[in-house]
Amino acid sequence: MSQEPEYDEVTDTYTTGHEWDGIKELDTPMPRWWLWTFYACIVWAIGYWIAMPAWPMVSDYTKGMLGYSQRDVVKAQLDSVKADRKISAEKLLDADLETIKNTPALLEFALAGGKAAFGDNCAACHGTGASGTKGYPNLNDDDWLWGGSLDEIHHTLTVGVRAVHEDTRISDMPAFLKDEILDKSQIRAVATYVKSLSDSSISAPENGAVLFQENCAACHGADGKGSRDFGAPNLADGIWLYGDDMDSLIATISYSRKGVMPSWENRLDAATIKSLAIYVHTLGGGE
Amino acid sequence: MAYTPPEANAPQSAKSEKIIPHHKVKRAKVEAVNKAEKRSLYAARKKIHPKRATGTFRTIKWWVMAVTLSIYYFSPWIRWDRGPGIPDQAILVDITNSRFYFFFIEIWPQEVYYITGLMILAAIGLFLVTSTAGRIWCGYTCPQTVWVDLFLVVERFFEGDRNARIKLDKAPWSASKLAKRAAKHAVWIVIAVCTGGAWVFYMNDAPTLIMDLYHFDAPLTTYFWICLLTATTYLLGGFAREQVCTYMCPWPRIQGVMMDEETLSVMYRHDRGEPRAPHKKGDSWDGRGDCVQCRQCVVVCPAGIDIRDGMQLECIQCSLCIDACDEVMEKIGRPKGLIAYDSLANFDRRAEEKPEKIRIIRPRTLLYTILMILIGGYMLHGLMHRADLEVNILRDRNPLFVTLSSGDIRNGYTVKILNKSHDIRKFTLSVTGLDHFDMRVEGVTEHTADGLPIIEVNRDRLRSVKVYLAVPKEDLTDDSLDITFIAKDMTSDSISENSTTFKGPKK
């Protein structure tokens, strides 16, 4: 509601004539410096439009005379981070794995880089927590097909498993059924024997042990504890890469399993592979 | 206070008054800056030239000013030894290492609630003081008031008191005027630079920083802050002055909520002063008020207002009008306190011819006091019993657990040990809630005789270690067991127990 301004006795001021719920607004003058400040802000804004990127156009925007661009700023920041990383990466290249592990600053850098690289390159098969799944090894535990020392992990990463690399890790278990070495009942007997190695509640048929010694012990050892020289799994422990139920065991013996990990030598730079080796080694199963 | 002072209706001019002034009292020609007139939408600032007041309250204000300014300028230079590797500055906001040091108190980022508590205490303290005695904060201790006072001291030193300054303003430019003005502004800028400069010493080691500043080695942000605070000090102390209180500060609007009719504030006792009239020596005091219209109260007012118009937004209750008026009352032989700290209730009491009362203890002030005691006590208790050891435990969630080749189940934990003392300390880590377990702490080689890992944590630092617990499968009666990590200081009995869980496969 707007009415005629009226004189307010208490303040000796006129009102603006505005009234809300009986509350009247006094027409107290504003300070002039406030007005000047307001004008200065307008002038500043116009100057800002001219100097800096400001107005969106149909397909582009006004660039501003100073040529400032946030993309450039981000790029410069990223470049400086990259440059910093390069310095640290060079240090990683110069140091051997043991030195990196024992130098806190290098270790921190390697773990951060290793974690990121793992997420990008390894997590697809091994899982983000490196806990693996059926057919893909769990890297947290203490069971290693090819060895769990820093150097062994590093080598496995470099050459891969059954990968396109002249020195690749490779183990060749025959497919006992497919290659007609054993028949189904013999395979069942061997499978039962293998299961009995880690489960004392199972009594294996007698021919199981004999068959095992004849066909399997060459690689897996007379006691079934495996051998890292051939990448032969330990059959006497509690960890089963392809499952420990009878059907899985029979399938493994019948047709063999041939898991593959690519060689990372030409896919990742040497510093990253080092970082990954260190990262995997610190997951709790490193030797 | 809707009475109409006679002066408001009768236009004042020295000529129409035709009075012989009291021989001892100087009468000033002055009008309050907020007097009624046809105003434009925007008003230029009327320059206010406060006259120097002398008296009880002015003395109190000088002392408050000396103390507060000393605290501000000199605090960063106080040293406080905390041991090697830790800053020895008594008051330091260490942003780089995210620590706050205050004499014997040290606050880590996760204890920032102490700062919150201080803010709450300060707010309630402000409520308490305001509801008791009005705008004490504004009138005595507000930095704006203190620095304006300081700037006025400089102004008075170079340009003289009120009348000389008014004359100088009107005078044409001359060598002497230029010299006075230049000297004044030069000293103002020096004070402003010192003020902005003192600020950055709270964030850095003062002796180091002052050398860096001198050699232009200090970080750019430091110079930026100094420049910014120099500019604000110079502008607000030298030019904006009362405009800050009247237009920029929210406090004048808020204070009304905290004051009631028993609140003491600076008031003109119109029931004693009216009707006001000039007074000649020897005239009778019958049938008239004690106000002799000398306007000394207006002359000394830093906000340029007339206290006799009643309570006003612009009044910061600095009490200088009390000093000015008391001085006049003494000269003319009337009792002091025509302008005094008084409450609205006392006006009513006097009207009803009841005795005056000062009621400081009322429900409102009691509530504020109790709140302050509660919050202050709670904070003090917290600070007194602040643990110098804190442990945070994060369970690995990916994977939840790992089956080892032996069939054991392993869980991983990140254990963060916060050593808040100023010594390097060694802690042992043990676990309860498990019958058989194998604990491995990454990167720890030292063990006690009973095989507990020894974790060394640097003074005033946090150390994060990776802990692996392996438990035989048959011990896992449930897929989740409650366990407790115990970190124990090897030299003192300081201990921290933290419960977490041990997870295994679904049963």
Coordinates of C-alpha atoms in Angstrom, one line a residue, chain A residues 28-40, chain B residues 40-47 242-243 247-248:
Chain A
T28 CA 15.9 8.2 6.0
P29 CA 18.5 9.3 3.4
M30 CA 21.2 6.8 2.5
P31 CA 24.8 7.8 2.9
R32 CA 26.2 9.2 -0.3
W33 CA 29.4 7.1 0.0
W34 CA 27.1 4.1 -0.3
L35 CA 25.8 5.4 -3.6
W36 CA 29.4 6.1 -4.9
T37 CA 30.4 2.6 -3.8
F38 CA 27.5 1.3 -5.8
Y39 CA 28.5 3.3 -8.9
A40 CA 32.1 2.1 -8.5
Chain B
S40 CA 17.6 14.4 0.1
L41 CA 17.5 10.7 -0.8
Y42 CA 21.3 10.5 -0.3
A43 CA 23.1 12.5 2.3
A44 CA 26.7 13.5 2.3
R45 CA 28.6 12.7 5.5
K46 CA 28.7 15.7 7.8
K47 CA 32.2 15.9 9.1
E242 CA 30.9 6.8 12.8
Q243 CA 29.5 5.7 9.4
Y247 CA 25.5 2.1 8.4
M248 CA 27.8 -0.9 8.1

